[in-house]
Amino acid sequence: SVGFVGPSSSGKTTVLRAAAAALSMQEQVLVVDFRSELVGVAVNACEIGLEHAAYLVPPPGAEEEDAIQRAIEDHAPEVVVAEFTLPTSALRAAKRCTEAGVRLVCSLRCTMQGLACCLDEGAREDFPFASLTELCPGHL
């Protein structure tokens, strides 16, 4: 799993869209769009290069990690792309994806330090992300 961390307006959504578009050319990609920001106001997914990706909007109030689990079970993707509100939800979802053999490409609205604070002592040994990249506003 790969994660992009950073504050608002740091380019996380832009990076996720580009990653989803590129991966969907060769992989079965499922975009799980909790807040309708990844596809957003596009008239259709073709406008932003996501015509080959499957798209899922969980119902309002759905727990993020539960929605990811359900998406894996119902759609059997190779890659899940999602934006998370809470770092703890992203960590749990990444663990579920790893257990299911599904790759997760996601964003987390936090800092590396904030993410580290969410880890339990024992959780550092089974950290679910192969790579994390911290984005900063204005550097994309």
One Martini backbone bead per residue (centre of mass of N, CA, C, O) as a GRO file, in nm:
protein
  140
    1SER     BB    1   0.100   0.034   0.016
    2VAL     BB    2   0.004   0.380  -0.050
    3GLY     BB    3   0.083   0.711   0.084
    4PHE     BB    4  -0.061   1.044   0.119
    5VAL     BB    5   0.053   1.323   0.294
    6GLY     BB    6  -0.135   1.616   0.413
    7PRO     BB    7  -0.266   1.900   0.371
    8SER     BB    8  -0.455   2.107   0.255
    9SER     BB    9  -0.366   2.182  -0.070
   10SER     BB   10  -0.119   1.954  -0.155
   11GLY     BB   11  -0.228   1.727  -0.391
   12LYS     BB   12  -0.362   1.452  -0.325
   13THR     BB   13  -0.595   1.428  -0.531
   14THR     BB   14  -0.426   1.459  -0.786
   15VAL     BB   15  -0.247   1.211  -0.738
   16LEU     BB   16  -0.475   1.001  -0.721
   17ARG     BB   17  -0.591   1.039  -1.001
   18ALA     BB   18  -0.331   0.969  -1.155
   19ALA     BB   19  -0.294   0.688  -1.035
   20ALA     BB   20  -0.566   0.569  -1.120
   21ALA     BB   21  -0.535   0.612  -1.423
   22ALA     BB   22  -0.274   0.448  -1.463
   23LEU     BB   23  -0.360   0.176  -1.326
   24SER     BB   24  -0.633   0.127  -1.500
   25MET     BB   25  -0.484   0.024  -1.764
   26GLN     BB   26  -0.385  -0.273  -1.595
   27GLU     BB   27  -0.592  -0.260  -1.361
   28GLN     BB   28  -0.817  -0.325  -1.101
   29VAL     BB   29  -0.992  -0.035  -1.022
   30LEU     BB   30  -1.110   0.116  -0.710
   31VAL     BB   31  -1.302   0.393  -0.638
   32VAL     BB   32  -1.331   0.538  -0.313
   33ASP     BB   33  -1.578   0.802  -0.261
   34PHE     BB   34  -1.669   0.959   0.022
   35ARG     BB   35  -1.680   1.294  -0.096
   36SER     BB   36  -1.677   1.345  -0.404
   37GLU     BB   37  -1.354   1.429  -0.503
   38LEU     BB   38  -1.220   1.254  -0.725
   39VAL     BB   39  -1.444   1.317  -0.939
   40GLY     BB   40  -1.671   1.504  -0.868
   41VAL     BB   41  -1.765   1.749  -1.122
   42ALA     BB   42  -1.746   1.561  -1.333
   43VAL     BB   43  -1.931   1.453  -1.588
   44ASN     BB   44  -1.699   1.237  -1.634
   45ALA     BB   45  -1.436   1.017  -1.603
   46CYS     BB   46  -1.291   1.094  -1.874
   47GLU     BB   47  -1.194   1.386  -1.798
   48ILE     BB   48  -0.977   1.235  -1.568
   49GLY     BB   49  -0.895   0.924  -1.659
   50LEU     BB   50  -1.139   0.709  -1.524
   51GLU     BB   51  -1.277   0.501  -1.735
   52HIS     BB   52  -1.131   0.219  -1.611
   53ALA     BB   53  -1.265   0.270  -1.342
   54ALA     BB   54  -1.411   0.200  -1.064
   55TYR     BB   55  -1.706   0.327  -0.878
   56LEU     BB   56  -1.752   0.435  -0.525
   57VAL     BB   57  -2.025   0.541  -0.305
   58PRO     BB   58  -2.072   0.559   0.000
   59PRO     BB   59  -2.268   0.595   0.242
   60PRO     BB   60  -2.358   0.803   0.460
   61GLY     BB   61  -2.168   0.722   0.755
   62ALA     BB   62  -1.963   0.538   0.670
   63GLU     BB   63  -1.719   0.343   0.749
   64GLU     BB   64  -1.427   0.336   0.598
   65GLU     BB   65  -1.315   0.045   0.658
   66ASP     BB   66  -1.585  -0.099   0.591
   67ALA     BB   67  -1.606  -0.004   0.296
   68ILE     BB   68  -1.349  -0.144   0.203
   69GLN     BB   69  -1.427  -0.431   0.274
   70ARG     BB   70  -1.679  -0.439   0.095
   71ALA     BB   71  -1.535  -0.374  -0.171
   72ILE     BB   72  -1.359  -0.625  -0.176
   73GLU     BB   73  -1.588  -0.838  -0.163
   74ASP     BB   74  -1.774  -0.723  -0.412
   75HIS     BB   75  -1.520  -0.643  -0.641
   76ALA     BB   76  -1.225  -0.753  -0.656
   77PRO     BB   77  -0.974  -0.580  -0.652
   78GLU     BB   78  -0.637  -0.481  -0.695
   79VAL     BB   79  -0.716  -0.169  -0.652
   80VAL     BB   80  -0.738   0.090  -0.408
   81VAL     BB   81  -0.890   0.418  -0.404
   82ALA     BB   82  -0.843   0.668  -0.134
   83GLU     BB   83  -0.985   0.898   0.101
   84PHE     BB   84  -0.895   1.008   0.429
   85THR     BB   85  -0.978   1.151   0.734
   86LEU     BB   86  -0.846   0.921   0.912
   87PRO     BB   87  -0.562   0.760   0.996
   88THR     BB   88  -0.688   0.510   1.135
   89SER     BB   89  -0.855   0.422   0.890
   90ALA     BB   90  -0.617   0.379   0.697
   91LEU     BB   91  -0.470   0.164   0.859
   92ARG     BB   92  -0.701  -0.044   0.865
   93ALA     BB   93  -0.745  -0.061   0.558
   94ALA     BB   94  -0.457  -0.150   0.485
   95LYS     BB   95  -0.468  -0.415   0.641
   96ARG     BB   96  -0.708  -0.536   0.486
   97CYS     BB   97  -0.575  -0.529   0.211
   98THR     BB   98  -0.332  -0.703   0.275
   99GLU     BB   99  -0.495  -0.957   0.361
  100ALA     BB  100  -0.642  -0.958   0.056
  101GLY     BB  101  -0.429  -0.866  -0.176
  102VAL     BB  102  -0.461  -0.549  -0.177
  103ARG     BB  103  -0.407  -0.244  -0.305
  104LEU     BB  104  -0.330   0.080  -0.160
  105VAL     BB  105  -0.430   0.412  -0.258
  106CYS     BB  106  -0.374   0.704  -0.052
  107SER     BB  107  -0.508   0.955   0.164
  108LEU     BB  108  -0.392   1.186   0.429
  109ARG     BB  109  -0.495   1.428   0.669
  110CYS     BB  110  -0.162   1.475   0.753
  111THR     BB  111   0.117   1.391   0.923
  112MET     BB  112   0.369   1.194   1.006
  113GLN     BB  113   0.340   1.247   1.308
  114GLY     BB  114   0.035   1.193   1.324
  115LEU     BB  115   0.057   0.899   1.230
  116ALA     BB  116   0.249   0.795   1.453
  117CYS     BB  117   0.043   0.855   1.690
  118CYS     BB  118  -0.161   0.614   1.586
  119LEU     BB  119   0.035   0.412   1.684
  120ASP     BB  120   0.101   0.137   1.821
  121GLU     BB  121   0.350  -0.026   1.945
  122GLY     BB  122   0.293  -0.302   1.776
  123ALA     BB  123   0.226  -0.167   1.486
  124ARG     BB  124   0.516  -0.119   1.365
  125GLU     BB  125   0.565  -0.417   1.257
  126ASP     BB  126   0.269  -0.395   1.075
  127PHE     BB  127   0.302  -0.188   0.865
  128PRO     BB  128   0.092  -0.124   0.574
  129PHE     BB  129   0.315   0.058   0.438
  130ALA     BB  130   0.556   0.086   0.186
  131SER     BB  131   0.464   0.397   0.130
  132LEU     BB  132   0.540   0.747   0.203
  133THR     BB  133   0.413   1.079   0.117
  134GLU     BB  134   0.488   1.417   0.166
  135LEU     BB  135   0.285   1.694   0.119
  136CYS     BB  136   0.302   2.034  -0.006
  137PRO     BB  137   0.215   2.332  -0.054
  138GLY     BB  138   0.335   2.427  -0.381
  139HIS     BB  139   0.506   2.138  -0.479
  140LEU     BB  140   0.355   2.034  -0.761
   0.00000   0.00000   0.00000
